[in-house]
Tab-separated table of C-alpha atoms and ligand atoms in Angstrom:
chain	number	residue	atom	x	y	z
A	197	MET	CA	26.841	-21.838	22.835
A	198	THR	CA	26.282	-22.723	19.131
A	199	GLY	CA	25.726	-20.441	16.126
A	200	PRO	CA	28.698	-18.171	15.152
A	201	MET	CA	28.177	-14.795	15.301
A	202	ILE	CA	28.534	-12.745	12.076
A	203	ALA	CA	28.152	-9.140	12.111
A	204	GLY	CA	26.051	-9.179	15.084
A	205	ARG	CA	23.718	-11.944	13.935
A	206	VAL	CA	23.684	-15.504	14.373
A	207	ALA	CA	24.363	-17.467	11.112
A	208	ALA	CA	21.668	-20.041	10.341
A	209	GLU	CA	22.774	-23.770	10.291
A	210	PRO	CA	22.998	-24.912	6.736
A	211	ALA	CA	20.563	-27.708	7.482
A	212	LEU	CA	18.013	-25.113	8.806
A	213	GLU	CA	18.575	-22.997	5.622
A	214	GLY	CA	17.631	-25.806	3.424
A	215	ARG	CA	14.583	-26.625	5.513
A	216	GLU	CA	12.917	-23.389	5.922
A	217	PRO	CA	11.544	-21.210	2.984
A	218	ALA	CA	13.351	-18.120	1.932
A	219	SER	CA	12.629	-14.934	4.394
A	220	LEU	CA	10.068	-12.616	3.304
A	221	LEU	CA	11.143	-10.246	6.031
A	222	GLU	CA	14.551	-10.339	8.092
A	223	VAL	CA	14.959	-8.039	11.031
A	224	THR	CA	18.584	-7.632	12.223
A	225	ASP	CA	19.665	-5.947	15.198
A	226	LEU	CA	16.792	-3.481	15.086
A	227	ARG	CA	17.146	-0.438	17.365
A	228	VAL	CA	14.640	2.289	18.116
A	229	ARG	CA	15.558	5.205	20.555
A	230	PHE	CA	13.273	8.101	21.478
A	231	THR	CA	14.575	11.742	22.699
A	232	ARG	CA	12.112	12.567	25.301
A	233	ALA	CA	12.595	15.723	27.274
A	234	GLY	CA	16.373	15.482	26.409
A	235	ARG	CA	16.667	11.904	27.569
A	236	ALA	CA	17.001	8.940	25.437
A	237	VAL	CA	14.331	6.085	25.550
A	238	HIS	CA	15.440	2.756	24.396
A	239	ALA	CA	12.367	1.306	23.053
A	240	VAL	CA	13.616	-1.284	20.895
A	241	THR	CA	17.323	-2.393	21.763
A	242	GLY	CA	18.496	-4.844	19.030
A	243	LEU	CA	15.738	-7.094	17.832
A	244	SER	CA	16.366	-9.878	15.440
A	245	TYR	CA	13.939	-12.424	13.734
A	246	ARG	CA	12.837	-13.659	10.379
A	247	LEU	CA	9.686	-14.458	8.843
A	248	ALA	CA	9.005	-16.757	5.998
A	249	GLN	CA	6.241	-16.029	3.410
A	250	GLY	CA	2.876	-17.443	4.452
A	251	ARG	CA	3.839	-17.943	8.111
A	252	MET	CA	2.265	-16.526	11.346
A	253	LEU	CA	4.747	-15.129	13.571
A	254	ALA	CA	3.693	-13.980	17.114
A	255	ILE	CA	5.606	-11.405	18.917
A	256	ILE	CA	4.719	-11.746	22.749
A	257	GLY	CA	5.691	-9.645	25.719
A	258	GLU	CA	4.448	-7.432	28.465
A	259	SER	CA	3.217	-3.889	27.907
A	260	GLY	CA	6.190	-1.661	26.981
A	261	SER	CA	8.477	-4.315	25.689
A	262	GLY	CA	8.735	-2.663	22.345
A	263	LYS	CA	6.282	-4.903	20.187
A	264	SER	CA	4.391	-1.975	18.590
A	265	VAL	CA	7.218	0.441	18.206
A	266	SER	CA	9.402	-2.490	16.436
A	267	SER	CA	6.555	-3.129	14.266
A	268	ARG	CA	5.490	0.568	13.389
A	269	ALA	CA	9.388	1.093	12.420
A	270	LEU	CA	8.921	-1.593	9.616
A	271	MET	CA	6.106	0.830	8.075
A	272	GLY	CA	7.903	4.162	8.926
A	273	LEU	CA	4.861	5.132	11.382
A	274	LEU	CA	7.048	6.595	13.988
A	275	PRO	CA	7.160	10.254	15.207
A	276	PRO	CA	10.271	12.441	14.137
A	277	THR	CA	11.737	11.899	17.774
A	278	ALA	CA	12.344	8.242	16.965
A	279	HIS	CA	15.786	7.196	15.683
A	280	VAL	CA	15.806	3.781	13.812
A	281	SER	CA	18.782	1.787	13.185
A	282	GLY	CA	19.717	-1.634	12.426
A	283	SER	CA	18.108	-3.593	9.355
A	284	ALA	CA	14.755	-4.947	8.358
A	285	ARG	CA	14.731	-6.248	4.981
A	286	PHE	CA	11.388	-6.975	3.339
A	287	ASP	CA	11.769	-9.284	0.177
A	288	GLY	CA	15.246	-7.794	-0.356
A	289	THR	CA	14.444	-3.964	0.179
A	290	GLU	CA	15.795	-2.377	3.319
A	291	LEU	CA	13.172	-0.594	5.082
A	292	VAL	CA	15.275	1.086	7.530
A	293	GLY	CA	16.107	4.651	6.411
A	294	LEU	CA	13.821	4.278	3.178
A	295	PRO	CA	12.658	7.739	2.230
A	296	GLU	CA	9.132	8.597	3.163
A	297	ARG	CA	7.957	8.879	-0.544
A	298	GLU	CA	8.882	5.338	-1.334
A	299	MET	CA	7.515	4.189	2.258
A	300	ARG	CA	4.111	5.666	1.520
A	301	ARG	CA	4.139	3.678	-1.825
A	302	ARG	CA	4.943	0.634	-0.257
A	303	ARG	CA	2.777	1.097	3.078
A	304	GLY	CA	-0.394	-1.119	2.625
A	305	ALA	CA	0.968	-2.780	-0.458
A	306	ASP	CA	3.781	-4.657	1.094
A	307	ILE	CA	2.947	-4.525	4.753
A	308	ALA	CA	-0.485	-3.497	6.137
A	309	MET	CA	-1.324	-3.256	9.925
A	310	VAL	CA	-4.628	-3.620	12.119
A	311	PHE	CA	-4.807	-2.268	15.536
A	312	GLN	CA	-6.625	-2.922	18.757
A	313	ASP	CA	-9.519	-0.439	18.374
A	314	PRO	CA	-11.520	-0.648	15.302
A	315	ALA	CA	-14.098	1.881	16.761
A	316	ARG	CA	-11.370	4.448	16.729
A	317	SER	CA	-9.704	3.482	13.496
A	318	LEU	CA	-12.838	3.857	11.508
A	319	ASN	CA	-14.285	7.001	10.728
A	320	PRO	CA	-17.750	7.146	12.512
A	321	THR	CA	-19.345	9.708	10.179
A	322	MET	CA	-18.609	7.626	6.953
A	323	ARG	CA	-20.284	4.597	5.450
A	324	ILE	CA	-18.447	1.379	5.591
A	325	GLY	CA	-18.395	1.123	1.793
A	326	THR	CA	-16.934	4.388	1.513
A	327	GLN	CA	-13.990	3.757	3.703
A	328	VAL	CA	-13.463	0.240	1.903
A	329	THR	CA	-13.628	2.008	-1.459
A	330	GLU	CA	-11.114	4.761	-0.416
A	331	ALA	CA	-8.522	2.235	0.805
A	332	ILE	CA	-8.934	0.463	-2.542
A	333	ASN	CA	-8.639	3.857	-4.566
A	334	ALA	CA	-5.235	4.767	-2.405
A	335	HIS	CA	-3.603	1.608	-4.285
A	336	ALA	CA	-5.326	1.250	-7.690
A	337	ARG	CA	-7.273	3.397	-10.113
A	338	LEU	CA	-10.617	1.644	-10.564
A	339	ASP	CA	-13.805	3.135	-11.894
A	340	ARG	CA	-16.770	3.565	-9.205
A	341	ARG	CA	-18.289	0.359	-10.011
A	342	ALA	CA	-15.181	-1.808	-10.204
A	343	ALA	CA	-14.083	-0.143	-6.816
A	344	ARG	CA	-17.623	-1.107	-5.394
A	345	GLU	CA	-17.283	-4.730	-6.609
A	346	ARG	CA	-13.832	-4.977	-5.251
A	347	ALA	CA	-14.924	-3.407	-1.909
A	348	ILE	CA	-18.033	-5.946	-1.662
A	349	GLU	CA	-15.340	-8.707	-2.590
A	350	LEU	CA	-13.164	-7.575	0.287
A	351	LEU	CA	-15.917	-7.662	2.698
A	352	GLN	CA	-16.867	-11.156	1.493
A	353	LEU	CA	-13.265	-12.272	2.071
A	354	VAL	CA	-13.193	-11.122	5.590
A	355	ARG	CA	-16.811	-13.077	5.955
A	356	LEU	CA	-18.672	-10.043	7.024
A	357	PRO	CA	-22.305	-11.051	7.080
A	358	ALA	CA	-24.522	-9.407	4.628
A	359	PRO	CA	-21.573	-7.369	2.958
A	360	GLU	CA	-24.094	-5.706	0.421
A	361	ARG	CA	-26.208	-4.315	3.172
A	362	ARG	CA	-23.255	-3.447	5.571
A	363	PHE	CA	-21.863	-1.528	2.578
A	364	HIS	CA	-24.291	1.306	3.417
A	365	GLU	CA	-24.291	1.202	7.274
A	366	TYR	CA	-22.102	3.298	9.527
A	367	PRO	CA	-19.452	1.783	11.979
A	368	HIS	CA	-21.917	2.320	15.090
A	369	GLN	CA	-24.522	-0.024	13.384
A	370	LEU	CA	-21.781	-2.908	13.270
A	371	SER	CA	-20.524	-5.309	16.320
A	372	GLY	CA	-17.135	-4.829	17.604
A	373	GLY	CA	-16.007	-8.074	15.734
A	374	MET	CA	-17.782	-7.115	12.520
A	375	ARG	CA	-15.797	-3.759	12.803
A	376	GLN	CA	-12.542	-5.471	13.187
A	377	ARG	CA	-13.472	-7.521	9.910
A	378	VAL	CA	-14.047	-4.312	8.182
A	379	MET	CA	-10.432	-2.901	9.417
A	380	ILE	CA	-9.182	-6.300	7.991
A	381	ALA	CA	-10.880	-5.761	4.632
A	382	ILE	CA	-9.408	-2.296	4.588
A	383	ALA	CA	-5.888	-3.502	5.519
A	384	LEU	CA	-6.289	-6.201	2.701
A	385	ALA	CA	-7.088	-3.408	0.135
A	386	GLY	CA	-3.568	-3.008	-1.294
A	387	ARG	CA	-3.050	-6.892	-1.321
A	388	PRO	CA	-0.119	-7.049	1.283
A	389	ARG	CA	2.097	-9.807	1.566
A	390	LEU	CA	2.481	-9.060	5.180
A	391	LEU	CA	-0.436	-8.230	7.744
A	392	ILE	CA	0.589	-7.085	11.305
A	393	ALA	CA	-2.168	-7.432	13.770
A	394	ASP	CA	-1.323	-5.472	16.757
A	395	GLU	CA	-3.552	-6.541	19.757
A	396	ALA	CA	-6.220	-6.827	17.074
A	397	THR	CA	-8.216	-9.166	19.163
A	398	THR	CA	-7.480	-7.809	22.632
A	399	ALA	CA	-10.488	-5.590	22.783
A	400	LEU	CA	-13.084	-8.365	21.726
A	401	ASP	CA	-14.816	-10.961	23.819
A	402	VAL	CA	-13.366	-14.487	23.961
A	403	THR	CA	-15.650	-15.836	21.330
A	404	THR	CA	-15.333	-13.081	18.723
A	405	GLN	CA	-11.593	-13.247	19.519
A	406	ALA	CA	-11.408	-16.691	18.336
A	407	GLN	CA	-13.551	-16.119	15.241
A	408	ILE	CA	-11.363	-13.090	14.265
A	409	MET	CA	-8.101	-15.466	15.065
A	410	GLU	CA	-9.714	-18.174	12.630
A	411	LEU	CA	-10.184	-15.430	9.971
A	412	LEU	CA	-6.547	-14.392	10.323
A	413	VAL	CA	-5.345	-18.081	9.984
A	414	ASP	CA	-7.889	-18.534	7.285
A	415	LEU	CA	-6.545	-15.407	5.152
A	416	GLN	CA	-3.150	-16.496	5.858
A	417	GLU	CA	-3.649	-19.779	4.132
A	418	ARG	CA	-6.004	-18.556	1.416
A	419	LEU	CA	-3.876	-15.701	0.309
A	420	GLY	CA	-0.413	-17.188	1.197
A	421	MET	CA	-0.008	-13.974	3.309
A	422	ALA	CA	2.407	-13.761	6.204
A	423	VAL	CA	0.973	-12.759	9.402
A	424	ILE	CA	2.687	-10.809	12.499
A	425	LEU	CA	0.527	-11.357	15.405
A	426	ILE	CA	1.441	-8.873	18.277
A	427	SER	CA	0.017	-9.975	21.634
A	428	HIS	CA	0.615	-9.979	25.441
A	429	ASP	CA	-1.003	-13.459	25.297
A	430	LEU	CA	1.294	-16.381	25.002
A	431	ALA	CA	-1.627	-18.652	25.195
A	432	LEU	CA	-2.902	-16.918	21.807
A	433	ALA	CA	0.646	-17.554	20.342
A	434	ALA	CA	0.290	-21.384	21.366
A	435	SER	CA	-2.948	-21.832	19.692
A	436	TYR	CA	-2.342	-20.251	16.418
A	437	ALA	CA	1.204	-18.967	15.450
A	438	ASP	CA	3.901	-20.858	13.479
A	439	ASP	CA	6.580	-19.061	15.077
A	440	VAL	CA	7.094	-17.253	18.281
A	441	VAL	CA	9.389	-14.279	19.403
A	442	VAL	CA	9.139	-13.557	23.206
A	443	MET	CA	10.460	-9.745	23.762
A	444	TYR	CA	11.778	-8.266	26.777
A	445	GLY	CA	13.171	-5.031	27.302
A	446	GLY	CA	13.039	-4.008	23.849
A	447	ARG	CA	14.868	-7.335	22.504
A	448	ALA	CA	14.067	-10.742	21.677
A	449	VAL	CA	14.913	-13.146	24.585
A	450	GLU	CA	13.557	-16.315	23.151
A	451	ARG	CA	12.626	-17.203	19.699
A	452	ALA	CA	11.536	-20.861	17.881
A	453	SER	CA	8.765	-22.338	16.125
A	454	ALA	CA	5.894	-22.640	18.316
A	455	ASP	CA	6.180	-26.381	18.693
A	456	THR	CA	9.746	-26.152	19.535
A	457	LEU	CA	9.203	-23.303	22.102
A	458	PHE	CA	6.166	-24.887	23.905
A	459	GLY	CA	7.612	-28.174	23.830
A	460	SER	CA	10.792	-26.742	25.670
A	461	VAL	CA	10.765	-23.252	27.258
A	462	ARG	CA	14.253	-22.460	27.897
A	463	MET	CA	14.220	-18.570	28.898
A	464	PRO	CA	13.227	-18.033	32.522
A	465	TYR	CA	11.358	-14.917	31.474
A	466	THR	CA	9.147	-17.175	29.109
A	467	ARG	CA	8.709	-19.660	32.019
A	468	ALA	CA	7.641	-16.772	34.272
A	469	LEU	CA	4.930	-15.778	31.612
A	470	LEU	CA	3.602	-19.320	31.414
A	471	GLY	CA	3.513	-19.543	35.026
A	472	ALA	CA	2.177	-22.680	36.544
A	473	ILE	CA	-0.820	-22.866	34.589
A	474	PRO	CA	-0.889	-25.525	31.989
A	475	LEU	CA	-1.495	-23.941	28.479
A	476	LEU	CA	-4.279	-26.461	27.921
A	477	GLU	CA	-6.389	-25.049	30.862
A	478	ARG	CA	-5.908	-21.329	29.985
A	479	PRO	CA	-8.494	-19.661	27.908
A	480	ALA	CA	-6.957	-18.029	25.106
A	481	HIS	CA	-8.198	-14.644	26.266
A	482	THR	CA	-6.590	-14.792	29.697
A	483	LEU	CA	-3.868	-12.084	30.607
A	484	LEU	CA	-0.353	-12.965	31.209
A	485	PRO	CA	0.083	-14.253	34.786
A	486	VAL	CA	1.695	-11.199	36.657
A	487	VAL	CA	5.524	-11.820	36.631
A	488	PRO	CA	6.564	-10.125	40.262
A	489	GLY	CA	8.448	-6.922	39.627
A	490	GLN	CA	8.668	-4.326	37.158
A	491	PRO	CA	9.710	-4.448	33.489
A	492	PRO	CA	12.952	-2.356	32.912
A	493	ASP	CA	12.459	1.537	32.280
A	494	PRO	CA	13.539	2.015	28.824
A	495	ALA	CA	14.922	5.542	29.692
A	496	ALA	CA	17.331	3.869	32.378
A	497	LEU	CA	18.094	0.217	31.202
A	498	PRO	CA	20.176	-1.833	33.659
A	499	ASP	CA	23.404	-3.122	32.734
A	500	GLY	CA	23.667	-6.858	31.922
A	501	CYS	CA	20.654	-9.102	31.617
A	502	PRO	CA	17.536	-6.868	31.750
A	503	PHE	CA	15.422	-9.584	33.425
A	504	ARG	CA	18.019	-9.904	36.174
A	505	PRO	CA	16.195	-7.972	38.710
A	506	ARG	CA	13.128	-10.265	38.461
A	507	CYS	CA	14.802	-13.602	37.771
A	508	GLY	CA	14.968	-16.290	40.206
A	509	SER	CA	17.942	-17.832	38.484
A	510	ALA	CA	19.904	-14.806	38.428
A	511	ASP	CA	23.575	-14.882	39.654
A	512	ASP	CA	26.869	-12.842	39.136
A	513	ALA	CA	27.188	-13.979	35.473
A	514	CYS	CA	23.889	-12.039	34.736
A	515	ALA	CA	25.908	-8.764	35.355
A	516	THR	CA	27.014	-9.311	31.630
A	517	ALA	CA	24.189	-9.327	29.143
A	518	PRO	CA	23.614	-12.821	27.641
A	519	PRO	CA	23.879	-13.025	23.827
A	520	PHE	CA	20.794	-14.089	21.899
A	521	ASP	CA	22.288	-17.183	20.612
A	522	GLU	CA	20.973	-20.435	18.815
A	523	HIS	CA	21.454	-22.843	21.584
A	524	GLU	CA	19.628	-25.774	19.870
A	525	PRO	CA	18.690	-26.128	16.209
A	526	GLY	CA	16.098	-23.501	15.455
A	527	HIS	CA	15.800	-22.412	19.067
A	528	TRP	CA	17.265	-19.021	20.180
A	529	TRP	CA	17.497	-17.712	23.620
A	530	ALA	CA	19.427	-15.036	25.694
A	531	CYS	CA	20.151	-16.539	29.080
A	532	TRP	CA	23.504	-17.820	30.637
A	533	HIS	CA	21.890	-20.494	32.520
A	534	VAL	CA	20.883	-23.843	30.740
A	535	SER	CA	19.769	-25.140	34.226
A	536	GLY	CA	16.174	-26.261	34.630
A	537	LEU	CA	15.732	-27.868	31.226
A	538	GLU	CA	13.157	-30.325	32.196
A	539	ASP	CA	10.649	-30.581	29.661
A	540	PRO	CA	7.639	-28.413	30.639
A	541	ARG	CA	5.314	-31.156	29.087
A	542	ALA	CA	6.110	-33.311	31.662
A	543	ALA	CA	4.327	-30.644	34.036
A	544	GLY	CA	1.300	-30.810	31.505
A	545	ALA	CA	1.962	-27.672	29.531
A	546	GLN	CA	1.506	-28.320	26.051
A	547	ARG	CA	0.484	-26.646	22.666
A	548	ARG	CA	-3.005	-26.925	22.319
A	549	PRO	CA	-3.850	-29.267	19.616
A	550	SER	CA	-5.741	-27.101	17.342
A	551	GLY	CA	-7.863	-23.947	17.419
A	552	PRO	CA	-9.828	-22.716	20.360
A	553	GLU	CA	-13.150	-24.587	21.597
A	554	GLU	CA	-15.445	-21.475	21.016
A	555	THR	CA	-16.321	-22.147	17.564
B	882	LIG	N1	6.681	8.369	20.826
B	882	LIG	C1	7.204	7.826	21.896
B	882	LIG	N2	8.222	8.559	22.719
B	882	LIG	C2	8.866	8.071	23.661
B	882	LIG	N3	8.606	6.862	23.924
B	882	LIG	C3	7.920	6.075	23.407
B	882	LIG	C4	7.166	6.594	22.325
B	882	LIG	N4	6.394	5.487	21.764
B	882	LIG	C5	6.679	4.606	22.521
B	882	LIG	N5	7.689	4.801	23.456
B	882	LIG	C6	8.138	3.956	24.627
B	882	LIG	O1	8.844	2.754	23.975
B	882	LIG	C7	8.633	1.637	24.627
B	882	LIG	C8	7.913	0.431	24.033
B	882	LIG	O2	6.752	0.877	23.497
B	882	LIG	P1	5.614	0.003	22.754
B	882	LIG	O3	6.454	-0.592	21.490
B	882	LIG	O4	4.431	0.562	22.474
B	882	LIG	O5	5.311	-1.201	23.782
B	882	LIG	P2	4.335	-2.565	23.569
B	882	LIG	O6	5.160	-3.613	23.706
B	882	LIG	O7	3.551	-2.300	24.644
B	882	LIG	O8	3.688	-2.496	22.320
B	882	LIG	C9	7.503	2.157	25.936
B	882	LIG	O9	8.348	2.353	27.132
B	882	LIG	C10	6.938	3.248	25.471
B	882	LIG	O10	6.596	4.097	26.543
B	883	LIG	MG1	1.710	-2.136	21.726
């Protein structure tokens, strides 16, 4: 095992420190516990990752692994039953425990979020233009005309076709893809430095999904904005993300740059997600292959490695939870077993060379 533990987190190697740009977001041992009917639900159980300015980080995992809860914790968007601990530093500011007043001021201006269902996020009774203008007014004092100009500008930025006309239309007059573009425009109204897209393309058809992903990459590059892509789709991460965090049972179980991770998958859970299907042959919209067994119940987490009951490599050592360590430069994983380290590329699994075919 490499990477000395310092106060619960792995210290970066000096060489790595020099290579990587400074972190915009540094999440360290983040925990979220809900109290439901007198029982503790451990939704996030010690999540650590960092995200550099202008990068795209994919957070991948099965449903219930804590992806959404951990991201909502960053924005103070959890119900009062949530107890959040650990640390999430955004550009030097600690977000955990930040007073709601301060959080509200920063929400949308530092970090903004888009969700899966644009039909439900948009107000069906309000014109598109009014909704975008409202978002602009929440962040800046502009007169009517300037706000309208800025709204059109945002709609152009997200490449909504015929923005001047769409400005006056209602959500139902737009396609699903166009509505998601409007939601992204609304998210960009506060000029955030980090955009969190939580399953933002999951409800869309394959072609539209690819177009929205292209848009996110394009915005990331043009605005120098960091993006967190939350998805259950490992193939999406392989196609678009710079860095990947695989979550299981509320914590990270494998983390690396996409090139490193897909070049040599180490964690048995990630291997199970990849299944036997080479990434090259898997369309970006396919669901995760079904990993046999059930994910852990966050209200009754097992001792030891949470993946143990479903893992083909499990043995007695797994009764003790493996630490999440940097075993190879830039590559973290939480598993006692370093067996089966054959390069999956030999089996045909590769990162897809560029974007999807559907464009
Ligand atoms: N308000 C809540 N009260 C209790 N448990 C919750 C609440 N919100 C989410 N959870 C639980 O937290 C766990 C993680 O949820 P979530 O982050 O939404 O998963 P996903 O990875 O699918 O986004 C799930 O078991 C979910 O049931
Ligand atoms: Mg979710």
